[in-house]
Short mmCIF file of N, CA and C in Angstrom, two decimals:
data_model
loop_
_atom_site.label_atom_id
_atom_site.label_comp_id
_atom_site.label_asym_id
_atom_site.label_seq_id
_atom_site.Cartn_x
_atom_site.Cartn_y
_atom_site.Cartn_z
N MET G 1 101.66 -66.32 11.15
CA MET G 1 102.43 -67.51 11.59
C MET G 1 103.04 -68.21 10.35
N GLU G 2 104.37 -68.44 10.40
CA GLU G 2 105.06 -69.04 9.32
C GLU G 2 104.91 -70.58 9.35
N LYS G 3 104.67 -71.16 8.23
CA LYS G 3 104.51 -72.61 8.15
C LYS G 3 105.94 -73.16 8.13
N SER G 4 106.06 -74.29 8.79
CA SER G 4 107.41 -74.90 8.87
C SER G 4 107.57 -75.69 7.50
N LYS G 5 108.84 -75.62 7.03
CA LYS G 5 109.18 -76.22 5.78
C LYS G 5 109.27 -77.74 5.93
N ILE G 6 108.70 -78.43 5.07
CA ILE G 6 108.76 -79.96 4.99
C ILE G 6 109.98 -80.27 4.18
N ASP G 7 110.93 -81.07 4.78
CA ASP G 7 112.05 -81.49 4.07
C ASP G 7 111.79 -82.75 3.17
N LEU G 8 110.85 -83.60 3.58
CA LEU G 8 110.57 -84.80 2.87
C LEU G 8 109.12 -85.16 2.98
N SER G 9 108.47 -85.53 1.94
CA SER G 9 107.10 -86.05 1.94
C SER G 9 107.10 -87.47 1.35
N ILE G 10 106.64 -88.35 2.13
CA ILE G 10 106.51 -89.76 1.71
C ILE G 10 105.05 -89.90 1.31
N ILE G 11 104.78 -90.07 0.04
CA ILE G 11 103.35 -90.15 -0.44
C ILE G 11 103.08 -91.59 -0.83
N VAL G 12 102.09 -92.22 -0.21
CA VAL G 12 101.76 -93.57 -0.53
C VAL G 12 100.36 -93.62 -1.03
N CYS G 13 100.22 -94.11 -2.25
CA CYS G 13 98.95 -94.26 -2.89
C CYS G 13 98.59 -95.74 -2.69
N THR G 14 97.31 -95.98 -2.28
CA THR G 14 97.00 -97.30 -1.86
C THR G 14 95.50 -97.64 -2.13
N ARG G 15 95.25 -98.86 -2.36
CA ARG G 15 93.76 -99.30 -2.56
C ARG G 15 93.75 -100.76 -2.04
N ASN G 16 93.02 -101.01 -1.00
CA ASN G 16 92.80 -102.32 -0.45
C ASN G 16 94.05 -103.02 -0.02
N ARG G 17 94.98 -102.33 0.64
CA ARG G 17 96.18 -102.87 1.02
C ARG G 17 96.50 -102.61 2.49
N ALA G 18 95.42 -102.80 3.38
CA ALA G 18 95.57 -102.45 4.76
C ALA G 18 96.64 -103.21 5.45
N LYS G 19 96.68 -104.51 5.15
CA LYS G 19 97.79 -105.36 5.74
C LYS G 19 99.21 -104.90 5.40
N LYS G 20 99.38 -104.47 4.24
CA LYS G 20 100.71 -103.95 3.84
C LYS G 20 100.99 -102.65 4.38
N LEU G 21 99.99 -101.83 4.63
CA LEU G 21 100.15 -100.56 5.22
C LEU G 21 100.66 -100.64 6.63
N ALA G 22 100.20 -101.65 7.40
CA ALA G 22 100.62 -101.85 8.73
C ALA G 22 102.10 -102.09 8.77
N VAL G 23 102.63 -102.89 7.88
CA VAL G 23 104.05 -103.18 7.79
C VAL G 23 104.81 -101.90 7.43
N LEU G 24 104.25 -101.20 6.45
CA LEU G 24 104.91 -99.86 5.99
C LEU G 24 105.05 -98.96 7.26
N PHE G 25 103.96 -98.81 7.96
CA PHE G 25 103.97 -97.89 9.11
C PHE G 25 105.01 -98.23 10.17
N GLN G 26 105.17 -99.60 10.31
CA GLN G 26 106.15 -100.10 11.29
C GLN G 26 107.55 -99.68 10.83
N CYS G 27 107.82 -99.87 9.61
CA CYS G 27 109.15 -99.53 8.98
C CYS G 27 109.33 -98.04 9.11
N LEU G 28 108.37 -97.20 8.70
CA LEU G 28 108.62 -95.81 8.80
C LEU G 28 108.79 -95.33 10.19
N GLY G 29 108.13 -95.84 11.16
CA GLY G 29 108.13 -95.47 12.56
C GLY G 29 109.52 -95.92 13.13
N SER G 30 110.19 -96.81 12.62
CA SER G 30 111.42 -97.29 13.18
C SER G 30 112.70 -96.59 12.62
N GLN G 31 112.50 -95.56 11.87
CA GLN G 31 113.67 -94.80 11.28
C GLN G 31 114.47 -94.21 12.43
N VAL G 32 115.73 -94.16 12.24
CA VAL G 32 116.66 -93.56 13.26
C VAL G 32 117.49 -92.45 12.62
N ASP G 33 117.99 -91.62 13.51
CA ASP G 33 118.90 -90.52 13.11
C ASP G 33 118.17 -89.55 12.20
N ILE G 34 116.91 -89.30 12.42
CA ILE G 34 116.17 -88.34 11.61
C ILE G 34 115.62 -87.18 12.39
N GLU G 35 116.15 -86.97 13.56
CA GLU G 35 115.58 -85.95 14.51
C GLU G 35 115.53 -84.53 13.86
N LYS G 36 116.46 -84.27 13.03
CA LYS G 36 116.62 -82.88 12.40
C LYS G 36 115.78 -82.83 11.10
N LEU G 37 115.17 -83.86 10.69
CA LEU G 37 114.48 -83.87 9.44
C LEU G 37 112.97 -83.68 9.70
N ASN G 38 112.43 -82.55 9.00
CA ASN G 38 111.03 -82.34 9.10
C ASN G 38 110.26 -83.10 7.98
N TRP G 39 109.60 -84.16 8.28
CA TRP G 39 109.03 -85.00 7.28
C TRP G 39 107.65 -85.39 7.52
N GLU G 40 106.98 -85.77 6.52
CA GLU G 40 105.54 -86.16 6.68
C GLU G 40 105.24 -87.37 5.85
N ILE G 41 104.14 -88.05 6.17
CA ILE G 41 103.62 -89.18 5.47
C ILE G 41 102.25 -88.75 4.96
N VAL G 42 102.00 -88.97 3.69
CA VAL G 42 100.66 -88.69 3.10
C VAL G 42 100.16 -90.06 2.50
N ILE G 43 99.05 -90.44 3.02
CA ILE G 43 98.38 -91.68 2.56
C ILE G 43 97.19 -91.23 1.74
N VAL G 44 97.20 -91.65 0.42
CA VAL G 44 96.14 -91.41 -0.47
C VAL G 44 95.38 -92.74 -0.72
N ASP G 45 94.13 -92.79 -0.08
CA ASP G 45 93.28 -94.05 -0.16
C ASP G 45 92.44 -93.88 -1.36
N ASN G 46 92.67 -94.71 -2.41
CA ASN G 46 91.97 -94.74 -3.65
C ASN G 46 90.71 -95.57 -3.56
N ASN G 47 89.77 -95.18 -2.72
CA ASN G 47 88.46 -95.81 -2.67
C ASN G 47 88.56 -97.24 -2.19
N SER G 48 89.29 -97.53 -1.17
CA SER G 48 89.44 -98.92 -0.56
C SER G 48 88.17 -99.32 0.03
N ASN G 49 87.95 -100.65 0.02
CA ASN G 49 86.69 -101.13 0.63
C ASN G 49 87.15 -102.14 1.76
N ASP G 50 88.42 -102.20 2.09
CA ASP G 50 88.89 -102.98 3.23
C ASP G 50 89.05 -102.00 4.43
N ASN G 51 89.77 -102.28 5.42
CA ASN G 51 89.95 -101.42 6.57
C ASN G 51 91.21 -100.48 6.55
N THR G 52 91.47 -100.13 5.29
CA THR G 52 92.64 -99.16 5.09
C THR G 52 92.48 -97.89 5.95
N LYS G 53 91.29 -97.28 5.91
CA LYS G 53 91.11 -96.08 6.75
C LYS G 53 91.40 -96.32 8.20
N GLU G 54 90.82 -97.44 8.75
CA GLU G 54 91.05 -97.67 10.13
C GLU G 54 92.49 -97.97 10.46
N VAL G 55 93.21 -98.65 9.63
CA VAL G 55 94.65 -98.89 9.85
C VAL G 55 95.44 -97.57 9.83
N CYS G 56 95.04 -96.66 8.96
CA CYS G 56 95.74 -95.29 8.97
C CYS G 56 95.40 -94.52 10.16
N TYR G 57 94.16 -94.47 10.60
CA TYR G 57 93.79 -93.70 11.74
C TYR G 57 94.41 -94.31 13.00
N ALA G 58 94.46 -95.61 13.10
CA ALA G 58 95.13 -96.23 14.35
C ALA G 58 96.61 -95.86 14.36
N PHE G 59 97.29 -95.83 13.27
CA PHE G 59 98.62 -95.43 13.20
C PHE G 59 98.77 -94.01 13.62
N CYS G 60 97.96 -93.09 13.17
CA CYS G 60 97.92 -91.73 13.45
C CYS G 60 97.88 -91.43 14.99
N GLU G 61 96.97 -92.24 15.62
CA GLU G 61 96.71 -91.98 17.05
C GLU G 61 97.89 -92.53 17.87
N GLY G 62 98.58 -93.53 17.43
CA GLY G 62 99.57 -94.21 18.20
C GLY G 62 101.02 -93.69 17.84
N SER G 63 101.12 -92.73 16.99
CA SER G 63 102.42 -92.40 16.45
C SER G 63 102.66 -90.82 16.73
N ASN G 64 103.93 -90.49 16.85
CA ASN G 64 104.25 -89.03 16.90
C ASN G 64 104.74 -88.47 15.62
N LEU G 65 104.51 -89.26 14.52
CA LEU G 65 104.89 -88.85 13.23
C LEU G 65 103.74 -88.05 12.56
N LYS G 66 104.07 -87.19 11.61
CA LYS G 66 103.16 -86.39 10.93
C LYS G 66 102.54 -87.11 9.77
N VAL G 67 101.21 -87.54 9.93
CA VAL G 67 100.50 -88.36 8.90
C VAL G 67 99.29 -87.59 8.46
N ASN G 68 99.17 -87.53 7.16
CA ASN G 68 97.90 -87.05 6.58
C ASN G 68 97.22 -88.09 5.75
N TYR G 69 95.98 -88.26 6.04
CA TYR G 69 95.15 -89.30 5.33
C TYR G 69 94.24 -88.50 4.38
N VAL G 70 94.21 -88.96 3.07
CA VAL G 70 93.42 -88.35 2.10
C VAL G 70 92.62 -89.48 1.39
N PHE G 71 91.31 -89.30 1.32
CA PHE G 71 90.42 -90.29 0.64
C PHE G 71 90.10 -89.77 -0.70
N GLU G 72 90.29 -90.60 -1.77
CA GLU G 72 89.92 -90.26 -3.07
C GLU G 72 88.87 -91.26 -3.50
N PRO G 73 87.54 -90.85 -3.63
CA PRO G 73 86.44 -91.70 -3.95
C PRO G 73 86.45 -92.23 -5.28
N ARG G 74 87.11 -91.62 -6.27
CA ARG G 74 87.13 -92.12 -7.66
C ARG G 74 88.25 -93.12 -7.79
N THR G 75 87.89 -94.25 -8.26
CA THR G 75 88.99 -95.31 -8.40
C THR G 75 89.73 -95.12 -9.72
N GLY G 76 91.11 -95.21 -9.64
CA GLY G 76 91.86 -95.16 -10.84
C GLY G 76 93.11 -94.38 -10.62
N LEU G 77 94.15 -94.70 -11.40
CA LEU G 77 95.44 -93.94 -11.31
C LEU G 77 95.39 -92.48 -11.61
N SER G 78 94.54 -92.08 -12.55
CA SER G 78 94.54 -90.68 -12.98
C SER G 78 93.84 -89.75 -11.91
N TYR G 79 93.21 -90.27 -10.96
CA TYR G 79 92.62 -89.45 -9.87
C TYR G 79 93.63 -89.45 -8.73
#
């Protein structure tokens, strides 16, 4: 089986910004004229201790967009 080519990856690195993620998801979900674009959203959670994970999963369940959630347990930019 051949993997489909991704045209665009939006990678969001975040830590304890659940409220801002909700706004980001609303903006990304409202994009228009992108039917032919194969794109994905990658959320990299850098050891958040707020409800970042829950916000991401809620968006994934309620959206038809391709969203990948990655948890990085080590805090810091170099990880």
